CSV table of C-alpha atoms and ligand atoms in Angstrom, one decimal:
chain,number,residue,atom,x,y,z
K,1,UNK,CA,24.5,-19.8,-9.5
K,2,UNK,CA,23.1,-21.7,-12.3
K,3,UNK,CA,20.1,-20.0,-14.3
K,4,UNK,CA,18.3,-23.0,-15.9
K,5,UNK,CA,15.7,-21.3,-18.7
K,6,UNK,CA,13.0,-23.2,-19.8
K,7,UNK,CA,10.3,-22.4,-22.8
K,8,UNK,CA,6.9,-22.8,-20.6
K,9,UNK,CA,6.3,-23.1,-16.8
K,10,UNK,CA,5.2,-27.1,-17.1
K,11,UNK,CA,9.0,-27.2,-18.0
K,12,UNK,CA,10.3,-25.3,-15.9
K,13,UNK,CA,8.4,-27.2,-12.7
K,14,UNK,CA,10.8,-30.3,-14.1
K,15,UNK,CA,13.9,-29.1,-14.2
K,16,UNK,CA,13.1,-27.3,-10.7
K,17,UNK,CA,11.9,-30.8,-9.5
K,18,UNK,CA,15.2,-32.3,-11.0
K,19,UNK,CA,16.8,-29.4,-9.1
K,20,UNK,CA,15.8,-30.4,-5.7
K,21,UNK,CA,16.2,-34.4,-6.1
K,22,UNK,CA,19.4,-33.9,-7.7
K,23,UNK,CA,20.5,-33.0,-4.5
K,24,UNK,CA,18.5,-34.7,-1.8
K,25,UNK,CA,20.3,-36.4,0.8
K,26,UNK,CA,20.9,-40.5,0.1
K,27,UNK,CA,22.4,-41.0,3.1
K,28,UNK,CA,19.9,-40.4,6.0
K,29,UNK,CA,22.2,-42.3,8.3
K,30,UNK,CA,22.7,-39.0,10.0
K,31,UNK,CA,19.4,-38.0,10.3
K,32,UNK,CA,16.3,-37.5,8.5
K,33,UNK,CA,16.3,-35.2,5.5
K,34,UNK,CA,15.0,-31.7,5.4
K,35,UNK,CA,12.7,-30.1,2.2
K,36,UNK,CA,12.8,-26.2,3.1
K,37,UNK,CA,8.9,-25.1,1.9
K,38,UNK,CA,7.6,-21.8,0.0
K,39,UNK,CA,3.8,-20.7,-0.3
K,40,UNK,CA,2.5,-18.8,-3.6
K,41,UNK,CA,2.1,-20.1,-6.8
K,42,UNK,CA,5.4,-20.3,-8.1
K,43,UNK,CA,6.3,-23.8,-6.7
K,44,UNK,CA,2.6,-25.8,-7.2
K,45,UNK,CA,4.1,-27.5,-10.6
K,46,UNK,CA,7.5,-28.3,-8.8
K,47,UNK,CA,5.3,-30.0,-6.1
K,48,UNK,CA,3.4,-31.9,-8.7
K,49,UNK,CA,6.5,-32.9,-10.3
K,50,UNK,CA,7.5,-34.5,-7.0
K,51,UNK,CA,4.6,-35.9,-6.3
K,52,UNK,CA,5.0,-37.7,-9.7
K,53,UNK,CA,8.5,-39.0,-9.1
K,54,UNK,CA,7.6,-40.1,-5.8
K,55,UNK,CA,4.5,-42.3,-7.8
K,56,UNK,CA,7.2,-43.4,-10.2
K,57,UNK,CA,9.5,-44.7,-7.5
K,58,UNK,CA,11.9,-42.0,-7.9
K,59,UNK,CA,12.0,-40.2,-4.5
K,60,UNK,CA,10.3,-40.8,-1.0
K,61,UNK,CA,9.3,-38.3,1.0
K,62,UNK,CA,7.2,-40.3,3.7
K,63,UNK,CA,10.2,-39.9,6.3
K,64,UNK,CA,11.0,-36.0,5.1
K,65,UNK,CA,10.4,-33.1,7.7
K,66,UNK,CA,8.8,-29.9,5.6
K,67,UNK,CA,10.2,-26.6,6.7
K,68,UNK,CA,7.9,-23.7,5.8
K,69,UNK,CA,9.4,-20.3,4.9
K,70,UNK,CA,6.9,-18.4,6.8
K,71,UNK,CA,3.6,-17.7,8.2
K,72,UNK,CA,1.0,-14.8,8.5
K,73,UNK,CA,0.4,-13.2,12.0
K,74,UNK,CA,-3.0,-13.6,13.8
K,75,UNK,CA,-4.6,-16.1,11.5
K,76,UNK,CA,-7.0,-18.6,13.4
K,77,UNK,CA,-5.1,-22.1,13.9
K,78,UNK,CA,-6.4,-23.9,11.1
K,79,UNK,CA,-7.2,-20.7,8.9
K,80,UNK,CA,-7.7,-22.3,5.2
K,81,UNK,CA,-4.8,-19.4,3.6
K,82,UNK,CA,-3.0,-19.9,6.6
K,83,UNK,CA,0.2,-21.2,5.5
K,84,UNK,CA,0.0,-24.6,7.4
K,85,UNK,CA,-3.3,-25.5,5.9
K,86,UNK,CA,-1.5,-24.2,2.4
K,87,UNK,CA,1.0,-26.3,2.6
K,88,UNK,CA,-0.7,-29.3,4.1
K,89,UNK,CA,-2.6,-29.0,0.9
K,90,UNK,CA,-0.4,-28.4,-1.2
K,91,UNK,CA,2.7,-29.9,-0.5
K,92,UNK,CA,2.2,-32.8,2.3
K,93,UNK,CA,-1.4,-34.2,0.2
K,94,UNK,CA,0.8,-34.0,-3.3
K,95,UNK,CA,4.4,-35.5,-2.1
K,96,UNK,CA,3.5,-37.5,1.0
K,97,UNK,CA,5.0,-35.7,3.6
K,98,UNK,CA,3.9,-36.7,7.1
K,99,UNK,CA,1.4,-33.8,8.3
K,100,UNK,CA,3.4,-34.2,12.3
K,101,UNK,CA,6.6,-33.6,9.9
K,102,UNK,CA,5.7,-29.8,8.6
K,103,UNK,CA,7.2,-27.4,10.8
K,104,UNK,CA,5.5,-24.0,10.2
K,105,UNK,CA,6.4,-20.5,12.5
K,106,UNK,CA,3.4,-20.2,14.9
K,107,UNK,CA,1.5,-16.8,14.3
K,108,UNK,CA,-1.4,-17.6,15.9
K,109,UNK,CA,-0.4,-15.8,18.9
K,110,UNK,CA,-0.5,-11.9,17.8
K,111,UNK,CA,1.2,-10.1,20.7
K,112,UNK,CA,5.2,-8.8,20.7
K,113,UNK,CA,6.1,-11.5,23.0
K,114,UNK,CA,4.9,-14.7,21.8
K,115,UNK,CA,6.0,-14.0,18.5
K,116,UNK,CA,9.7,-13.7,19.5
K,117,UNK,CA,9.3,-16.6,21.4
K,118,UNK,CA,7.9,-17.8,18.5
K,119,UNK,CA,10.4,-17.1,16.2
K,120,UNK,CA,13.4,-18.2,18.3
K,121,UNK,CA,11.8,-21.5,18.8
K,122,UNK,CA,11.4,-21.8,15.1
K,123,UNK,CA,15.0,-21.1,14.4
K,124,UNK,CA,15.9,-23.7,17.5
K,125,UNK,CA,14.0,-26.4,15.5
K,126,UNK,CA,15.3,-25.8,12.2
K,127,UNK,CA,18.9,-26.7,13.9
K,128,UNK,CA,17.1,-29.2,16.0
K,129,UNK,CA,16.6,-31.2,12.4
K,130,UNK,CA,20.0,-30.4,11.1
K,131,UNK,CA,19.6,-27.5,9.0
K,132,UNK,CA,17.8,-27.2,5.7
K,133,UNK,CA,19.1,-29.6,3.0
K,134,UNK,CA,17.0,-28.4,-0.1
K,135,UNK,CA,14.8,-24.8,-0.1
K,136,UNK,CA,12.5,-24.5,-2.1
K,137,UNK,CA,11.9,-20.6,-3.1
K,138,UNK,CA,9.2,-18.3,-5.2
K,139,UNK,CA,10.3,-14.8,-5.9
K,140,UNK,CA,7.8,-11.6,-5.0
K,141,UNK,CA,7.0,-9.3,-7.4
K,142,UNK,CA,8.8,-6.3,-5.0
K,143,UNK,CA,11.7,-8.9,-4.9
K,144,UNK,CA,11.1,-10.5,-1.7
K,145,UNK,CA,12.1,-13.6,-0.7
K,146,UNK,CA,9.5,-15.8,1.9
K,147,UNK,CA,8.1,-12.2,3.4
K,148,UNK,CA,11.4,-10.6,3.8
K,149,UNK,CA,10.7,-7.0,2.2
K,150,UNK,CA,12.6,-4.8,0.6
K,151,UNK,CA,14.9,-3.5,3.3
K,152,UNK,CA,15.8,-6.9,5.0
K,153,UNK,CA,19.3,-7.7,6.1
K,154,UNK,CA,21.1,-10.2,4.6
K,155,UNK,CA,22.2,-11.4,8.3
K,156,UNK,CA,18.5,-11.7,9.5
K,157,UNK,CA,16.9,-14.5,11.2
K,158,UNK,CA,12.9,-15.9,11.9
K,159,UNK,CA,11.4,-12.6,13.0
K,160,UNK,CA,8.1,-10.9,12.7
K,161,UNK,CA,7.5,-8.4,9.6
K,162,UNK,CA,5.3,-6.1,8.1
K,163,UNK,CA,4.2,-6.7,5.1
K,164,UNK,CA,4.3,-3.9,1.9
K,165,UNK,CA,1.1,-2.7,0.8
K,166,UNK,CA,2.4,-4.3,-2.5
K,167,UNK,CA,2.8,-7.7,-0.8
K,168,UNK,CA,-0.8,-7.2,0.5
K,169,UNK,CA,-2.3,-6.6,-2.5
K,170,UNK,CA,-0.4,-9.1,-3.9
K,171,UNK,CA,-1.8,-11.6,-1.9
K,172,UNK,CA,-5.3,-10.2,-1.4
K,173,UNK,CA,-6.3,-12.4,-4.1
K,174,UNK,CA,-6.9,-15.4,-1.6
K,175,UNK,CA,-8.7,-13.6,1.1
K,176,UNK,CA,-12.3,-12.2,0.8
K,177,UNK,CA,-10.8,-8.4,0.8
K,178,UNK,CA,-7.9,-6.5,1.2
K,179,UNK,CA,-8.6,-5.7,4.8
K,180,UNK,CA,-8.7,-9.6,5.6
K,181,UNK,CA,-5.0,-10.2,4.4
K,182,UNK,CA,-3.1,-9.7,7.6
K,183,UNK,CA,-0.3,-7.2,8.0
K,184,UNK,CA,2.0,-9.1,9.9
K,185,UNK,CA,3.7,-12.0,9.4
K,186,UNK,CA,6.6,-14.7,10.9
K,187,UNK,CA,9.1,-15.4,8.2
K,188,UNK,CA,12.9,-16.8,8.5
K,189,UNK,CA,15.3,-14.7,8.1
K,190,UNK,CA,17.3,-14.2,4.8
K,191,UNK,CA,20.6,-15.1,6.7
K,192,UNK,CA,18.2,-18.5,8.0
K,193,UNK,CA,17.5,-19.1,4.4
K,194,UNK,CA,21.8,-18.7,3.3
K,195,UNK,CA,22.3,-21.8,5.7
K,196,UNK,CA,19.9,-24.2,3.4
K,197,UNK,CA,22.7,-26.3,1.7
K,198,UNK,CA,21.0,-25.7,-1.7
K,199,UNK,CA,18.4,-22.9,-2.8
K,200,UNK,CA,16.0,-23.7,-5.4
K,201,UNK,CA,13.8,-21.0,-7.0
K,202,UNK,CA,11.3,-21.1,-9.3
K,203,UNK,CA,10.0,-17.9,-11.3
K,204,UNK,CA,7.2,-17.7,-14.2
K,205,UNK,CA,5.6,-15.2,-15.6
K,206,UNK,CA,6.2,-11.9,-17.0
K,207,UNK,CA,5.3,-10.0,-13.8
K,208,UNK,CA,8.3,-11.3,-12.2
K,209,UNK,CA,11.1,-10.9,-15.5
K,210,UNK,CA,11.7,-6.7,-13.3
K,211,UNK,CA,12.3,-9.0,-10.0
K,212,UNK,CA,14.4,-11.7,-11.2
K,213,UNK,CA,16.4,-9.6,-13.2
K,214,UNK,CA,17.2,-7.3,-10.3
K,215,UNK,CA,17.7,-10.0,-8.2
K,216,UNK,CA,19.9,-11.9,-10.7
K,217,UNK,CA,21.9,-9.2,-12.1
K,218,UNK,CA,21.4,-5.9,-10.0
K,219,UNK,CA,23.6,-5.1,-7.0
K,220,UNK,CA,23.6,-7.1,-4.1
K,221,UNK,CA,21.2,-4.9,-1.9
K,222,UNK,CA,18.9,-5.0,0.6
K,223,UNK,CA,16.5,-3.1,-1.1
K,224,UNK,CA,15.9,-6.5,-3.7
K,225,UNK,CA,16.0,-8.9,-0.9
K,226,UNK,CA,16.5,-12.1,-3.6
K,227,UNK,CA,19.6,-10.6,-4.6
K,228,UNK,CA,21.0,-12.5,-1.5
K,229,UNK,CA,20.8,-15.8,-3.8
K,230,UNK,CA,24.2,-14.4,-4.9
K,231,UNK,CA,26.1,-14.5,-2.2
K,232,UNK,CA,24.9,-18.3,-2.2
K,233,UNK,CA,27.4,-21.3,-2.8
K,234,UNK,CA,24.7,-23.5,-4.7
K,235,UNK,CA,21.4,-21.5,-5.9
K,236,UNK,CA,19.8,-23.0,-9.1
K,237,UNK,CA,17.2,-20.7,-10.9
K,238,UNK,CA,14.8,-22.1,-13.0
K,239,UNK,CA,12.7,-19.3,-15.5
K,240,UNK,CA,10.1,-19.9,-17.9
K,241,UNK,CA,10.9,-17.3,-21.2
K,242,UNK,CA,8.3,-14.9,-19.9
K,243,UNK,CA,10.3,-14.5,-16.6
K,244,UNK,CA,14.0,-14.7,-18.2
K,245,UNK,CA,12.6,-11.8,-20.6
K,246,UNK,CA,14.7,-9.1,-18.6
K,247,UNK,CA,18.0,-10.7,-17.9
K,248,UNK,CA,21.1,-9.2,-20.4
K,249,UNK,CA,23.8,-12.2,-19.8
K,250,UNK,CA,20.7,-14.7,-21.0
K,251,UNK,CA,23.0,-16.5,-23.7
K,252,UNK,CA,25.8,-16.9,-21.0
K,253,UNK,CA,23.4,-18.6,-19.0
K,254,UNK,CA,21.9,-21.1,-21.9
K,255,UNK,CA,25.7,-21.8,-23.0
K,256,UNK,CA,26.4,-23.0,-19.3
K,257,UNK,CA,23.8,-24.9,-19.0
K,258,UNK,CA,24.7,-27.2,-22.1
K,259,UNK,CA,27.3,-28.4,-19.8
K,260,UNK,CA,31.2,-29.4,-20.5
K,261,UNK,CA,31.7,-30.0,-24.3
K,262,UNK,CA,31.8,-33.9,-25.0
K,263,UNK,CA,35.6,-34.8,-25.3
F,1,GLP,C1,4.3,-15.0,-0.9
F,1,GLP,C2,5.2,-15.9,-0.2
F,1,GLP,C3,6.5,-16.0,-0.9
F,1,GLP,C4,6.3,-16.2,-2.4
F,1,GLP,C5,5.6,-15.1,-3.0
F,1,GLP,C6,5.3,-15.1,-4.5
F,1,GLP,O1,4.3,-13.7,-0.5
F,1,GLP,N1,5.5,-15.6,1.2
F,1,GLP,O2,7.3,-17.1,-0.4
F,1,GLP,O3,7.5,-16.4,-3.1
F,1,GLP,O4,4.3,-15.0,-2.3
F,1,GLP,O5,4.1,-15.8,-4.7
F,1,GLP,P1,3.7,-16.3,-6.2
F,1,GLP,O6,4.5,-17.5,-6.4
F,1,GLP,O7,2.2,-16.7,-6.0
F,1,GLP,O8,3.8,-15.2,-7.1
């Protein structure tokens, strides 16, 4: 795992960017390549960053398919915090991802049945495309990871959850009230996240330093679902100061990143 701290989130949102495109597929010979998508604030610089490398010439993602992480349950289609309209704002406007290429769980269909229908489907498509070649990944405040809560296995796949009161609350900022923000939601799996072929998350803020520094440096354990990014063969972490501010092995982690010592 490489922890990447940076002094501000602006920063931060670069090196993320320089994260993902570092290792974004140049051969598409075998198939288009595959951006895995996270909602929340965290990633909206690291999408802006993109969308300026893609203005510079730097990276194309007109022929990308966009993978979300998850979706809330029983949301109207076209529901403006739905995550589909989310990310069609914030990610497919910004980057130039095809709006027929986002792939988002459908949880407009509320009843047991069609959302396991709906969620193996959604797992079937991810392999359809090849797998996940870059995920991009915030970090909840309870530690979750897309809307796996605390208490998700590490093996799990696309399935529906509840969401914590914590999570709710959380997220009641973008609906009118508390009672508005679902309670359900469709979200891949943690194991359906360990098959992306890198992990990418993005963290700022001081109300996430007690999250990433469980997640980073606790035990691996269910109960801190992000703690799974250790079991991970290639996870980058990029932290602005404010989100570092809890982690103990910090100086290990800046003395890495200066790289091999120039012969
Ligand atoms: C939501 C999303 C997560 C995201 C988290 C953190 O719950 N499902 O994928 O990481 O929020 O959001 P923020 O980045 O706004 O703190």
């Amino acid at each position: 795992m490489e922890i990447l701290v940076s002094p501000g989130p602006e920063e931060t949102a670069a090196r993320a960017a320089e994260a993902v495109l570092a290792a974004w597929p140049t051969d598409t010979s075998h198939g288009t390549p595959v951006l895995g998508l996270a909602t929340g604030s965290s990633p909206l610089g690291l999408y802006r960053e993109l969308g300026r490398a893609v203005a510079e010439g730097r990276a194309d993602f007109s022929h990308t398919h966009g993978v979300a992480l998850d979706e809330y349950v029983g949301l109207p289609p076209g529901h403006p915090e739905g995550y589909r309209q989310v990310l069609l704002r914030e990610v497919c406007d910004v980057v130039g991802l095809a709006p027929e290429r986002l792939e988002v769980p459908d949880g407009s269909r509320a009843d047991a049945a069609s959302l396991a229908a709906a969620a193996s489907a959604y797992e079937q498509r991810i392999r359809d495309l090849g797998g996940v070649d870059v995920q991009v990944l915030g970090i909840g405040a309870n530690g979750h990871l897309g809307f796996n809560e605390p208490g998700s296995a590490f093996a799990s796949r696309t399935r529906v959850k509840r969401l914590s009161a914590r999570t709710r609350r959380d997220n009641a900022r973008f609906f009118h009230d508390l009672d508005d923000v679902p309670t359900h939601c469709l979200t891949q799996g943690l194991g359906t996240i360990l098959d992306a072929r890198r992990l990418v998350l993005v963290a700022t803020g001081d109300a996430k330093a007690e999250a990433v520094a469980a997640a980073l440096e606790g035990p691996l354990t269910a109960s801190v679902p992000a703690s799974v990014l250790q079991w991970h063969p290639d996870t980058v972490v990029c932290l602005d100061e404010a989100a570092a501010a809890g982690l103990r092995n910090r100086q290990y982690y800046d003395d890495s990143a200066a790289g091999l010592p120039t012969p």
